[in-house]
mmCIF file of C-alpha atoms and ligand atoms in Angstrom:
data_model
loop_
_atom_site.group_PDB
_atom_site.id
_atom_site.type_symbol
_atom_site.label_atom_id
_atom_site.label_comp_id
_atom_site.label_asym_id
_atom_site.label_seq_id
_atom_site.Cartn_x
_atom_site.Cartn_y
_atom_site.Cartn_z
ATOM 1 C CA UNK A 1 63.483 17.657 -44.931
ATOM 2 C CA UNK A 2 66.372 18.869 -47.120
ATOM 3 C CA UNK A 3 68.058 22.236 -46.817
ATOM 4 C CA UNK A 4 71.155 23.911 -48.119
ATOM 5 C CA UNK A 5 73.854 25.629 -46.105
ATOM 6 C CA UNK A 6 77.247 27.082 -46.760
ATOM 7 C CA UNK A 7 80.288 25.731 -44.964
ATOM 8 C CA UNK A 8 83.342 27.891 -45.620
ATOM 9 C CA UNK A 9 83.226 28.819 -49.300
ATOM 10 C CA UNK A 10 81.622 25.677 -50.766
ATOM 11 C CA UNK A 11 78.062 24.531 -50.461
ATOM 12 C CA UNK A 12 77.013 21.272 -48.871
ATOM 13 C CA UNK A 13 73.611 19.712 -49.470
ATOM 14 C CA UNK A 14 72.051 18.418 -46.261
ATOM 15 C CA UNK A 15 69.347 15.815 -45.778
ATOM 16 C CA UNK A 16 68.038 15.129 -42.296
ATOM 17 C CA UNK A 17 67.088 11.591 -41.320
ATOM 18 C CA UNK A 18 64.376 12.257 -38.730
ATOM 19 C CA UNK A 19 64.457 9.595 -36.018
ATOM 20 C CA UNK A 20 63.826 11.499 -32.779
ATOM 21 C CA UNK A 21 66.901 11.113 -30.554
ATOM 22 C CA UNK A 22 68.670 9.075 -33.268
ATOM 23 C CA UNK A 23 68.250 11.745 -35.979
ATOM 24 C CA UNK A 24 71.288 12.627 -38.066
ATOM 25 C CA UNK A 25 72.395 14.619 -41.080
ATOM 26 C CA UNK A 26 73.615 13.332 -44.429
ATOM 27 C CA UNK A 27 76.062 15.867 -45.929
ATOM 28 C CA UNK A 28 76.548 15.692 -49.693
ATOM 29 C CA UNK A 29 79.077 17.702 -51.681
ATOM 30 C CA UNK A 30 82.472 17.932 -53.319
ATOM 31 C CA UNK A 31 85.753 17.755 -51.407
ATOM 32 C CA UNK A 32 84.120 17.006 -48.056
ATOM 33 C CA UNK A 33 86.801 14.571 -46.842
ATOM 34 C CA UNK A 34 89.291 17.440 -46.725
ATOM 35 C CA UNK A 35 87.169 19.316 -44.172
ATOM 36 C CA UNK A 36 85.152 16.570 -42.566
ATOM 37 C CA UNK A 37 85.758 17.754 -39.016
ATOM 38 C CA UNK A 38 83.531 20.787 -39.758
ATOM 39 C CA UNK A 39 80.613 18.424 -40.293
ATOM 40 C CA UNK A 40 81.052 16.557 -37.004
ATOM 41 C CA UNK A 41 80.365 17.748 -33.480
ATOM 42 C CA UNK A 42 81.074 15.037 -30.940
ATOM 43 C CA UNK A 43 83.298 16.591 -28.260
ATOM 44 C CA UNK A 44 83.346 13.411 -26.123
ATOM 45 C CA UNK A 45 85.252 11.275 -28.679
ATOM 46 C CA UNK A 46 88.907 10.679 -27.818
ATOM 47 C CA UNK A 47 89.761 7.803 -30.126
ATOM 48 C CA UNK A 48 88.541 6.953 -33.605
ATOM 49 C CA UNK A 49 88.991 3.745 -35.615
ATOM 50 C CA UNK A 50 88.752 4.235 -39.377
ATOM 51 C CA UNK A 51 87.646 0.940 -40.945
ATOM 52 C CA UNK A 52 88.373 0.851 -44.668
ATOM 53 C CA UNK A 53 89.372 -1.617 -47.381
ATOM 54 C CA UNK A 54 92.639 -2.178 -49.228
ATOM 55 C CA UNK A 55 91.480 -0.217 -52.291
ATOM 56 C CA UNK A 56 89.883 2.783 -50.622
ATOM 57 C CA UNK A 57 92.364 3.050 -47.719
ATOM 58 C CA UNK A 58 95.390 3.865 -49.895
ATOM 59 C CA UNK A 59 93.348 6.495 -51.796
ATOM 60 C CA UNK A 60 91.583 8.350 -48.990
ATOM 61 C CA UNK A 61 92.784 7.003 -45.630
ATOM 62 C CA UNK A 62 95.576 9.570 -45.191
ATOM 63 C CA UNK A 63 93.233 12.542 -45.773
ATOM 64 C CA UNK A 64 90.686 11.266 -43.277
ATOM 65 C CA UNK A 65 93.339 10.414 -40.681
ATOM 66 C CA UNK A 66 95.011 13.820 -40.999
ATOM 67 C CA UNK A 67 91.684 15.663 -40.523
ATOM 68 C CA UNK A 68 90.793 13.568 -37.472
ATOM 69 C CA UNK A 69 94.260 13.888 -35.941
ATOM 70 C CA UNK A 70 94.140 17.605 -36.698
ATOM 71 C CA UNK A 71 90.941 17.715 -34.658
ATOM 72 C CA UNK A 72 92.846 16.201 -31.718
ATOM 73 C CA UNK A 73 91.599 12.623 -32.020
ATOM 74 C CA UNK A 74 93.806 9.582 -31.554
ATOM 75 C CA UNK A 75 93.185 7.747 -34.830
ATOM 76 C CA UNK A 76 93.693 4.108 -35.910
ATOM 77 C CA UNK A 77 93.189 2.545 -39.325
ATOM 78 C CA UNK A 78 91.853 -0.996 -39.778
ATOM 79 C CA UNK A 79 92.047 -2.262 -43.359
ATOM 80 C CA UNK A 80 90.100 -5.265 -44.694
ATOM 81 C CA UNK A 81 90.393 -6.935 -48.122
ATOM 82 C CA UNK A 82 87.976 -5.240 -50.543
ATOM 83 C CA UNK A 83 84.893 -7.039 -51.812
ATOM 84 C CA UNK A 84 81.779 -8.909 -50.713
ATOM 85 C CA UNK A 85 83.660 -12.015 -49.395
ATOM 86 C CA UNK A 86 84.881 -9.806 -46.508
ATOM 87 C CA UNK A 87 81.318 -9.375 -45.199
ATOM 88 C CA UNK A 88 81.566 -12.253 -42.724
ATOM 89 C CA UNK A 89 81.062 -12.777 -38.995
ATOM 90 C CA UNK A 90 84.757 -13.798 -38.657
ATOM 91 C CA UNK A 91 85.863 -10.482 -40.143
ATOM 92 C CA UNK A 92 83.498 -8.586 -37.832
ATOM 93 C CA UNK A 93 85.029 -10.326 -34.815
ATOM 94 C CA UNK A 94 88.523 -9.389 -36.076
ATOM 95 C CA UNK A 95 87.425 -5.741 -36.221
ATOM 96 C CA UNK A 96 85.993 -5.916 -32.692
ATOM 97 C CA UNK A 97 89.278 -7.419 -31.444
ATOM 98 C CA UNK A 98 91.206 -4.576 -33.101
ATOM 99 C CA UNK A 99 88.911 -2.014 -31.459
ATOM 100 C CA UNK A 100 89.706 -3.609 -28.086
ATOM 101 C CA UNK A 101 93.470 -3.639 -28.864
ATOM 102 C CA UNK A 102 93.285 0.044 -29.868
ATOM 103 C CA UNK A 103 91.713 0.917 -26.509
ATOM 104 C CA UNK A 104 88.428 2.317 -27.831
ATOM 105 C CA UNK A 105 85.697 2.896 -25.241
ATOM 106 C CA UNK A 106 81.949 3.397 -25.546
ATOM 107 C CA UNK A 107 82.587 7.137 -25.856
ATOM 108 C CA UNK A 108 84.677 6.721 -29.005
ATOM 109 C CA UNK A 109 83.723 6.181 -32.640
ATOM 110 C CA UNK A 110 84.118 3.996 -35.712
ATOM 111 C CA UNK A 111 84.329 5.625 -39.141
ATOM 112 C CA UNK A 112 83.338 3.405 -42.090
ATOM 113 C CA UNK A 113 85.354 4.690 -45.070
ATOM 114 C CA UNK A 114 84.471 2.777 -48.237
ATOM 115 C CA UNK A 115 81.666 1.132 -50.160
ATOM 116 C CA UNK A 116 78.667 -0.760 -48.877
ATOM 117 C CA UNK A 117 80.745 -3.736 -47.764
ATOM 118 C CA UNK A 118 82.842 -1.621 -45.393
ATOM 119 C CA UNK A 119 79.721 0.252 -44.276
ATOM 120 C CA UNK A 120 77.713 -2.894 -43.478
ATOM 121 C CA UNK A 121 80.656 -4.685 -41.827
ATOM 122 C CA UNK A 122 82.023 -1.754 -39.793
ATOM 123 C CA UNK A 123 78.439 -0.831 -38.954
ATOM 124 C CA UNK A 124 77.811 -4.324 -37.611
ATOM 125 C CA UNK A 125 81.080 -4.379 -35.611
ATOM 126 C CA UNK A 126 80.347 -0.919 -34.128
ATOM 127 C CA UNK A 127 76.838 -2.021 -33.140
ATOM 128 C CA UNK A 128 78.020 -5.016 -31.120
ATOM 129 C CA UNK A 129 81.307 -3.620 -29.719
ATOM 130 C CA UNK A 130 80.512 -2.868 -26.069
ATOM 131 C CA UNK A 131 76.829 -3.068 -27.160
ATOM 132 C CA UNK A 132 77.209 -0.167 -29.543
ATOM 133 C CA UNK A 133 79.422 2.855 -30.136
ATOM 134 C CA UNK A 134 79.082 5.867 -32.428
ATOM 135 C CA UNK A 135 79.351 5.182 -36.140
ATOM 136 C CA UNK A 136 80.095 7.700 -38.889
ATOM 137 C CA UNK A 137 79.465 6.531 -42.434
ATOM 138 C CA UNK A 138 81.864 7.966 -45.033
ATOM 139 C CA UNK A 139 80.641 6.250 -48.208
ATOM 140 C CA UNK A 140 82.941 6.305 -51.242
ATOM 141 C CA UNK A 141 80.974 4.208 -53.771
ATOM 142 C CA UNK A 142 77.875 5.521 -55.534
ATOM 143 C CA UNK A 143 75.877 2.599 -54.161
ATOM 144 C CA UNK A 144 76.902 3.413 -50.609
ATOM 145 C CA UNK A 145 76.231 7.146 -51.073
ATOM 146 C CA UNK A 146 72.725 6.713 -52.476
ATOM 147 C CA UNK A 147 71.674 3.810 -50.301
ATOM 148 C CA UNK A 148 73.663 1.653 -47.888
ATOM 149 C CA UNK A 149 75.238 4.387 -45.719
ATOM 150 C CA UNK A 150 71.804 5.743 -44.760
ATOM 151 C CA UNK A 151 69.203 3.981 -42.631
ATOM 152 C CA UNK A 152 71.209 2.018 -40.096
ATOM 153 C CA UNK A 153 71.021 -1.497 -41.520
ATOM 154 C CA UNK A 154 74.216 -3.437 -40.823
ATOM 155 C CA UNK A 155 74.928 -7.020 -41.809
ATOM 156 C CA UNK A 156 77.257 -9.886 -42.573
ATOM 157 C CA UNK A 157 76.540 -12.781 -44.937
ATOM 158 C CA UNK A 158 76.394 -16.535 -44.342
ATOM 159 C CA UNK A 159 76.976 -19.014 -47.205
ATOM 160 C CA UNK A 160 73.242 -19.780 -47.604
ATOM 161 C CA UNK A 161 72.066 -16.198 -48.045
ATOM 162 C CA UNK A 162 72.965 -12.541 -47.809
ATOM 163 C CA UNK A 163 72.669 -10.298 -44.769
ATOM 164 C CA UNK A 164 71.262 -13.011 -42.500
ATOM 165 C CA UNK A 165 73.142 -11.689 -39.443
ATOM 166 C CA UNK A 166 72.728 -8.007 -38.716
ATOM 167 C CA UNK A 167 71.488 -5.162 -36.584
ATOM 168 C CA UNK A 168 69.863 -1.756 -36.846
ATOM 169 C CA UNK A 169 72.477 0.780 -35.766
ATOM 170 C CA UNK A 170 71.975 4.305 -37.068
ATOM 171 C CA UNK A 171 75.086 6.357 -37.823
ATOM 172 C CA UNK A 172 75.517 9.680 -36.028
ATOM 173 C CA UNK A 173 76.494 11.325 -39.325
ATOM 174 C CA UNK A 174 76.935 10.460 -43.002
ATOM 175 C CA UNK A 175 79.470 12.316 -45.163
ATOM 176 C CA UNK A 176 79.094 11.768 -48.930
ATOM 177 C CA UNK A 177 82.072 13.261 -50.759
ATOM 178 C CA UNK A 178 81.120 13.097 -54.442
ATOM 179 C CA UNK A 179 84.751 13.741 -55.408
ATOM 180 C CA UNK A 180 85.670 10.205 -54.311
ATOM 181 C CA UNK A 181 83.509 8.806 -57.126
ATOM 182 C CA UNK A 182 86.234 9.950 -59.520
ATOM 183 C CA UNK A 183 88.340 6.881 -58.669
ATOM 184 C CA UNK A 184 85.472 4.391 -58.535
ATOM 185 C CA UNK A 185 85.869 1.690 -61.238
ATOM 186 C CA UNK A 186 83.320 2.098 -64.040
ATOM 187 C CA UNK A 187 81.582 -1.217 -63.294
ATOM 188 C CA UNK A 188 81.103 -0.189 -59.653
ATOM 189 C CA UNK A 189 79.741 3.196 -60.722
ATOM 190 C CA UNK A 190 77.198 1.382 -62.912
ATOM 191 C CA UNK A 191 76.319 -0.923 -60.006
ATOM 192 C CA UNK A 192 75.441 2.181 -57.956
ATOM 193 C CA UNK A 193 73.210 3.405 -60.758
ATOM 194 C CA UNK A 194 71.089 0.267 -60.285
ATOM 195 C CA UNK A 195 70.005 1.572 -56.863
ATOM 196 C CA UNK A 196 69.439 5.017 -58.419
ATOM 197 C CA UNK A 197 67.198 3.348 -61.035
ATOM 198 C CA UNK A 198 65.387 1.538 -58.203
ATOM 199 C CA UNK A 199 64.586 4.826 -56.442
ATOM 200 C CA UNK A 200 63.519 6.387 -59.726
ATOM 201 C CA UNK A 201 60.839 3.745 -60.344
ATOM 202 C CA UNK A 202 59.692 3.804 -56.707
ATOM 203 C CA UNK A 203 59.234 7.555 -56.489
ATOM 204 C CA UNK A 204 56.299 9.624 -57.652
ATOM 205 C CA UNK A 205 58.526 12.736 -57.633
ATOM 206 C CA UNK A 206 59.470 14.306 -60.994
ATOM 207 C CA UNK A 207 63.171 13.450 -60.772
ATOM 208 C CA UNK A 208 62.304 9.755 -61.248
ATOM 209 C CA UNK A 209 60.581 10.419 -64.586
ATOM 210 C CA UNK A 210 63.376 12.801 -65.583
ATOM 211 C CA UNK A 211 66.021 10.119 -64.974
ATOM 212 C CA UNK A 212 64.228 7.750 -67.350
ATOM 213 C CA UNK A 213 64.425 10.457 -70.029
ATOM 214 C CA UNK A 214 68.014 11.468 -69.354
ATOM 215 C CA UNK A 215 69.686 8.246 -68.206
ATOM 216 C CA UNK A 216 71.668 7.736 -71.380
ATOM 217 C CA UNK A 217 73.276 11.192 -71.047
ATOM 218 C CA UNK A 218 74.314 10.818 -67.406
ATOM 219 C CA UNK A 219 78.000 11.768 -67.190
ATOM 220 C CA UNK A 220 80.056 10.756 -64.213
ATOM 221 C CA UNK A 221 82.095 13.971 -64.549
ATOM 222 C CA UNK A 222 78.968 16.104 -64.067
ATOM 223 C CA UNK A 223 79.515 16.674 -60.338
ATOM 224 C CA UNK A 224 76.589 19.089 -59.737
ATOM 225 C CA UNK A 225 74.187 16.590 -61.342
ATOM 226 C CA UNK A 226 75.641 13.764 -59.260
ATOM 227 C CA UNK A 227 75.213 15.812 -56.087
ATOM 228 C CA UNK A 228 71.555 16.378 -57.033
ATOM 229 C CA UNK A 229 71.065 12.702 -57.863
ATOM 230 C CA UNK A 230 72.580 11.495 -54.583
ATOM 231 C CA UNK A 231 70.472 14.033 -52.686
ATOM 232 C CA UNK A 232 67.240 12.918 -54.388
ATOM 233 C CA UNK A 233 67.965 9.272 -53.581
ATOM 234 C CA UNK A 234 68.914 10.035 -49.976
ATOM 235 C CA UNK A 235 65.706 12.045 -49.566
ATOM 236 C CA UNK A 236 63.669 9.068 -50.805
ATOM 237 C CA UNK A 237 65.471 6.744 -48.424
ATOM 238 C CA UNK A 238 65.328 9.138 -45.472
ATOM 239 C CA UNK A 239 61.549 9.478 -45.830
ATOM 240 C CA UNK A 240 60.997 5.706 -45.761
ATOM 241 C CA UNK A 241 63.484 5.145 -42.927
ATOM 242 C CA UNK A 242 61.878 7.905 -40.849
ATOM 243 C CA UNK A 243 58.452 6.345 -41.428
ATOM 244 C CA UNK A 244 59.504 2.745 -40.696
ATOM 245 C CA UNK A 245 62.957 2.541 -39.104
ATOM 246 C CA UNK A 246 62.739 -1.175 -38.269
ATOM 247 C CA UNK A 247 61.434 -2.352 -41.644
ATOM 248 C CA UNK A 248 57.986 -3.663 -40.802
ATOM 249 C CA UNK A 249 56.095 -1.853 -43.557
ATOM 250 C CA UNK A 250 56.842 0.859 -46.122
ATOM 251 C CA UNK A 251 60.615 0.447 -45.767
ATOM 252 C CA UNK A 252 60.173 -2.890 -47.579
ATOM 253 C CA UNK A 253 59.759 -0.787 -50.745
ATOM 254 C CA UNK A 254 63.525 -0.183 -50.718
ATOM 255 C CA UNK A 255 63.921 -3.875 -51.458
ATOM 256 C CA UNK A 256 62.397 -3.556 -54.924
ATOM 257 C CA UNK A 257 64.445 -5.822 -57.197
ATOM 258 C CA UNK A 258 66.306 -7.325 -54.237
ATOM 259 C CA UNK A 259 64.379 -10.616 -53.857
ATOM 260 C CA UNK A 260 65.853 -12.155 -56.994
ATOM 261 C CA UNK A 261 68.880 -9.811 -56.801
ATOM 262 C CA UNK A 262 70.094 -11.156 -53.434
ATOM 263 C CA UNK A 263 69.481 -14.748 -54.598
ATOM 264 C CA UNK A 264 71.555 -14.145 -57.756
ATOM 265 C CA UNK A 265 74.366 -12.607 -55.709
ATOM 266 C CA UNK A 266 74.487 -15.548 -53.288
ATOM 267 C CA UNK A 267 74.101 -18.170 -56.037
ATOM 268 C CA UNK A 268 76.852 -16.408 -58.003
ATOM 269 C CA UNK A 269 79.338 -16.711 -55.129
ATOM 270 C CA UNK A 270 78.995 -13.179 -53.710
ATOM 271 C CA UNK A 271 80.487 -11.006 -56.398
ATOM 272 C CA UNK A 272 82.016 -13.654 -58.646
ATOM 273 C CA UNK A 273 79.088 -13.548 -61.103
ATOM 274 C CA UNK A 274 76.890 -10.646 -60.006
ATOM 275 C CA UNK A 275 77.638 -7.577 -57.943
ATOM 276 C CA UNK A 276 74.883 -6.290 -55.655
ATOM 277 C CA UNK A 277 73.928 -3.613 -58.182
ATOM 278 C CA UNK A 278 73.841 -6.011 -61.126
ATOM 279 C CA UNK A 279 71.649 -8.400 -59.126
ATOM 280 C CA UNK A 280 69.275 -5.544 -58.267
ATOM 281 C CA UNK A 281 69.043 -4.447 -61.925
ATOM 282 C CA UNK A 282 68.090 -7.959 -63.077
ATOM 283 C CA UNK A 283 65.814 -8.359 -60.053
ATOM 284 C CA UNK A 284 63.928 -5.191 -61.010
ATOM 285 C CA UNK A 285 63.043 -6.614 -64.431
ATOM 286 C CA UNK A 286 61.943 -9.856 -62.734
ATOM 287 C CA UNK A 287 59.767 -7.924 -60.250
ATOM 288 C CA UNK A 288 58.204 -5.988 -63.147
ATOM 289 C CA UNK A 289 57.450 -9.253 -64.981
ATOM 290 C CA UNK A 290 55.802 -10.647 -61.820
ATOM 291 C CA UNK A 291 53.819 -7.384 -61.432
ATOM 292 C CA UNK A 292 52.536 -7.752 -64.991
ATOM 293 C CA UNK A 293 51.803 -11.494 -64.671
ATOM 294 C CA UNK A 294 49.755 -10.895 -61.509
ATOM 295 C CA UNK A 295 47.717 -8.261 -63.316
ATOM 296 C CA UNK A 296 48.930 -5.514 -60.966
ATOM 297 C CA UNK A 297 50.717 -3.573 -63.690
ATOM 298 C CA UNK A 298 49.756 -2.968 -67.314
ATOM 299 C CA UNK A 299 51.979 -4.744 -69.857
ATOM 300 C CA UNK A 300 54.952 -2.517 -70.718
ATOM 301 C CA UNK A 301 56.413 -1.987 -67.230
ATOM 302 C CA UNK A 302 59.168 -4.595 -67.709
ATOM 303 C CA UNK A 303 60.070 -3.161 -71.119
ATOM 304 C CA UNK A 304 60.344 0.352 -69.658
ATOM 305 C CA UNK A 305 62.622 -1.060 -66.940
ATOM 306 C CA UNK A 306 64.754 -2.771 -69.587
ATOM 307 C CA UNK A 307 65.153 0.492 -71.524
ATOM 308 C CA UNK A 308 66.063 2.497 -68.423
ATOM 309 C CA UNK A 309 68.588 -0.087 -67.226
ATOM 310 C CA UNK A 310 70.102 -0.537 -70.696
ATOM 311 C CA UNK A 311 70.532 3.256 -70.939
ATOM 312 C CA UNK A 312 72.476 3.042 -67.674
ATOM 313 C CA UNK A 313 74.576 0.181 -69.179
ATOM 314 C CA UNK A 314 73.199 -2.310 -66.646
ATOM 315 C CA UNK A 315 72.271 -5.967 -67.237
ATOM 316 C CA UNK A 316 68.582 -6.822 -67.603
ATOM 317 C CA UNK A 317 68.864 -10.641 -67.471
ATOM 318 C CA UNK A 318 71.376 -13.232 -66.232
ATOM 319 C CA UNK A 319 74.046 -13.897 -68.856
ATOM 320 C CA UNK A 320 76.647 -16.618 -69.296
ATOM 321 C CA UNK A 321 76.209 -19.161 -66.501
ATOM 322 C CA UNK A 322 72.429 -18.805 -66.003
ATOM 323 C CA UNK A 323 71.364 -20.155 -62.571
ATOM 324 C CA UNK A 324 68.605 -22.805 -62.330
ATOM 325 C CA UNK A 325 65.328 -21.446 -60.975
ATOM 326 C CA UNK A 326 65.155 -24.131 -58.250
ATOM 327 C CA UNK A 327 68.407 -22.977 -56.654
ATOM 328 C CA UNK A 328 67.257 -19.356 -56.702
ATOM 329 C CA UNK A 329 63.811 -20.210 -55.288
ATOM 330 C CA UNK A 330 65.445 -21.790 -52.213
ATOM 331 C CA UNK A 331 67.466 -18.662 -51.620
ATOM 332 C CA UNK A 332 64.498 -16.330 -52.230
ATOM 333 C CA UNK A 333 62.618 -18.200 -49.486
ATOM 334 C CA UNK A 334 65.254 -16.894 -47.037
ATOM 335 C CA UNK A 335 64.382 -13.269 -47.872
ATOM 336 C CA UNK A 336 64.101 -11.354 -44.598
ATOM 337 C CA UNK A 337 60.652 -9.999 -45.536
ATOM 338 C CA UNK A 338 59.341 -13.576 -45.658
ATOM 339 C CA UNK A 339 57.145 -14.908 -42.875
ATOM 340 C CA UNK A 340 57.128 -18.411 -44.375
ATOM 341 C CA UNK A 341 55.522 -17.390 -47.672
ATOM 342 C CA UNK A 342 56.931 -15.798 -50.827
ATOM 343 C CA UNK A 343 56.927 -12.041 -50.519
ATOM 344 C CA UNK A 344 57.985 -9.457 -53.067
ATOM 345 C CA UNK A 345 57.867 -5.718 -53.582
ATOM 346 C CA UNK A 346 55.997 -5.127 -56.846
ATOM 347 C CA UNK A 347 54.821 -2.091 -58.807
ATOM 348 C CA UNK A 348 51.355 -1.132 -60.000
ATOM 349 C CA UNK A 349 53.207 1.414 -62.121
ATOM 350 C CA UNK A 350 56.188 3.728 -61.632
ATOM 351 C CA UNK A 351 55.760 5.494 -58.287
ATOM 352 C CA UNK A 352 53.216 2.963 -56.961
ATOM 353 C CA UNK A 353 54.963 0.165 -55.040
ATOM 354 C CA UNK A 354 53.042 -2.574 -53.221
ATOM 355 C CA UNK A 355 54.172 -5.490 -51.031
ATOM 356 C CA UNK A 356 52.592 -8.827 -52.024
ATOM 357 C CA UNK A 357 52.707 -12.039 -49.995
ATOM 358 C CA UNK A 358 51.962 -15.651 -50.950
ATOM 359 C CA UNK A 359 52.913 -15.248 -54.606
ATOM 360 C CA UNK A 360 52.262 -18.395 -56.629
ATOM 361 C CA UNK A 361 55.536 -20.290 -57.146
ATOM 362 C CA UNK A 362 54.531 -21.459 -60.650
ATOM 363 C CA UNK A 363 53.897 -17.842 -61.696
ATOM 364 C CA UNK A 364 57.335 -16.852 -60.402
ATOM 365 C CA UNK A 365 59.007 -19.710 -62.249
ATOM 366 C CA UNK A 366 57.221 -18.713 -65.492
ATOM 367 C CA UNK A 367 58.432 -15.134 -65.048
ATOM 368 C CA UNK A 368 62.002 -16.355 -64.522
ATOM 369 C CA UNK A 369 61.711 -18.363 -67.768
ATOM 370 C CA UNK A 370 60.602 -15.156 -69.544
ATOM 371 C CA UNK A 371 63.436 -13.196 -67.923
ATOM 372 C CA UNK A 372 66.145 -15.528 -69.262
ATOM 373 C CA UNK A 373 64.514 -16.263 -72.653
HETATM 374 P P1 NAD B 1 81.880 -2.553 -52.246
HETATM 375 O O1 NAD B 1 81.890 -1.984 -50.897
HETATM 376 O O2 NAD B 1 82.425 -3.924 -52.447
HETATM 377 O O3 NAD B 1 82.631 -1.527 -53.208
HETATM 378 C C1 NAD B 1 82.797 -1.890 -54.550
HETATM 379 C C2 NAD B 1 84.294 -1.852 -54.949
HETATM 380 O O4 NAD B 1 84.646 -0.492 -55.165
HETATM 381 C C3 NAD B 1 85.259 -2.376 -53.883
HETATM 382 O O5 NAD B 1 86.312 -3.046 -54.534
HETATM 383 C C4 NAD B 1 85.782 -1.100 -53.221
HETATM 384 O O6 NAD B 1 87.081 -1.282 -52.700
HETATM 385 C C5 NAD B 1 85.802 -0.149 -54.390
HETATM 386 N N1 NAD B 1 85.656 1.257 -54.062
HETATM 387 C C6 NAD B 1 84.737 1.839 -53.250
HETATM 388 N N2 NAD B 1 84.853 3.171 -53.303
HETATM 389 C C7 NAD B 1 85.877 3.451 -54.144
HETATM 390 C C8 NAD B 1 86.477 4.637 -54.628
HETATM 391 N N3 NAD B 1 85.997 5.835 -54.294
HETATM 392 N N4 NAD B 1 87.525 4.539 -55.469
HETATM 393 C C9 NAD B 1 87.991 3.326 -55.853
HETATM 394 N N5 NAD B 1 87.467 2.160 -55.466
HETATM 395 C C10 NAD B 1 86.408 2.223 -54.624
HETATM 396 O O7 NAD B 1 80.391 -2.598 -52.850
HETATM 397 P P2 NAD B 1 79.210 -1.529 -52.913
HETATM 398 O O8 NAD B 1 78.580 -1.728 -54.229
HETATM 399 O O9 NAD B 1 79.656 -0.192 -52.505
HETATM 400 O O10 NAD B 1 78.213 -2.055 -51.762
HETATM 401 C C11 NAD B 1 77.578 -3.292 -51.886
HETATM 402 C C12 NAD B 1 77.195 -3.785 -50.508
HETATM 403 O O11 NAD B 1 76.256 -2.876 -49.928
HETATM 404 C C13 NAD B 1 76.541 -5.143 -50.508
HETATM 405 O O12 NAD B 1 77.123 -5.959 -49.508
HETATM 406 C C14 NAD B 1 75.105 -4.846 -50.169
HETATM 407 O O13 NAD B 1 74.467 -5.908 -49.499
HETATM 408 C C15 NAD B 1 75.252 -3.641 -49.291
HETATM 409 N N6 NAD B 1 74.041 -2.814 -49.194
HETATM 410 C C16 NAD B 1 73.607 -2.470 -47.949
HETATM 411 C C17 NAD B 1 72.500 -1.668 -47.800
HETATM 412 C C18 NAD B 1 72.070 -1.223 -46.431
HETATM 413 O O14 NAD B 1 71.008 -0.612 -46.304
HETATM 414 N N7 NAD B 1 72.855 -1.466 -45.398
HETATM 415 C C19 NAD B 1 71.816 -1.201 -48.935
HETATM 416 C C20 NAD B 1 72.286 -1.553 -50.190
HETATM 417 C C21 NAD B 1 73.404 -2.373 -50.305
HETATM 418 N N1 LIG B 2 68.475 -1.227 -48.532
HETATM 419 C C1 LIG B 2 67.240 -1.562 -47.888
HETATM 420 C C2 LIG B 2 66.980 -0.761 -46.663
HETATM 421 O O1 LIG B 2 67.783 0.035 -46.225
HETATM 422 O O2 LIG B 2 65.953 -0.925 -46.069
#
């Protein structure tokens, strides 16, 4: 699935997402924004809208615009306020209206330049604008590079729960420039590591065990190691997406830690108390506790999760304003995997995920009590 090729003098790692006529390549490397046009081959585009946020735009917008203009494309920039509160239907409609004002047609493209919020929002807008135009994901946060830019899920939030309105709209290309991680705030970098930790406990490949041993020594400045790490995660995701594009089976595994994680994010006011990554980290410990309590996993799984996450400087339990279980249970019931019952991704052990339905609510409440004790 993965190969390596040389573009000009620097190497780019490539991972193919195999989806028949919707297949695409994820390019991973250093300094890719400065030569992005080499990684794209869509001769029919005339206009491009670069959707970004007000933190990422000032840092990287000019580079992207100059490369696209240099390639002969009429280029527009649409900037949204950064952060999870921007992931709304109103904001998506604003983007669609700007695409209309900018004269884009179905033969043009949207570039999502930013973290997962920009990716999900611009992805959603591009999927409904004229019933769908080309989307290029240019993720600039670690979380977006290892996870959200790949796989075609787009979404906006509603007050009751996350990602309740969305589509599947695969990008035509994903460009992960590791160099952009140099300006990512430390807390956001850590949030991305939560998804890396998730992949590491889901996989049976050696890199997952290696991460557990080496997590504490992971240096953000170690670009070659980051390239490898992003590539390993993208390979894990690509395999599950290729096997189950529309999330009816094995793709559920990617939601490990997300059942409680999404509920914490929504209950915490979308970013005010918990970022997506922090919610996932805490949710992983909760899922491990449920796995142990159901007798699926041997005791010790939750403690190994806690050690791994602590080594990555991630939270392992809610702190400060601890939400009531009842409020979280209501939100967990809205999980998109649910068919009216409680459903969670659990682990028999590292590398052995299972999806369980109809989990006893009393057992879950007991596990939450143990999580916050
Ligand atoms: P984010 O997009 O809010 O980015 C985090 C912060 O970092 C923002 O303030 C952003 O402006 C800033 N930022 C991003 N890149 C930067 C850079 N290079 N330099 C400086 N600042 C930078 O959040 P996120 O953690 O990237 O993504 C979280 C979102 O992703 C959530 O909404 C979550 O639901 C979604 N998600 C989607 C999928 C999917 O499959 N579609 C998967 C996982 C998560
Ligand atoms: N992040 C979950 C998925 O892409 O399926």
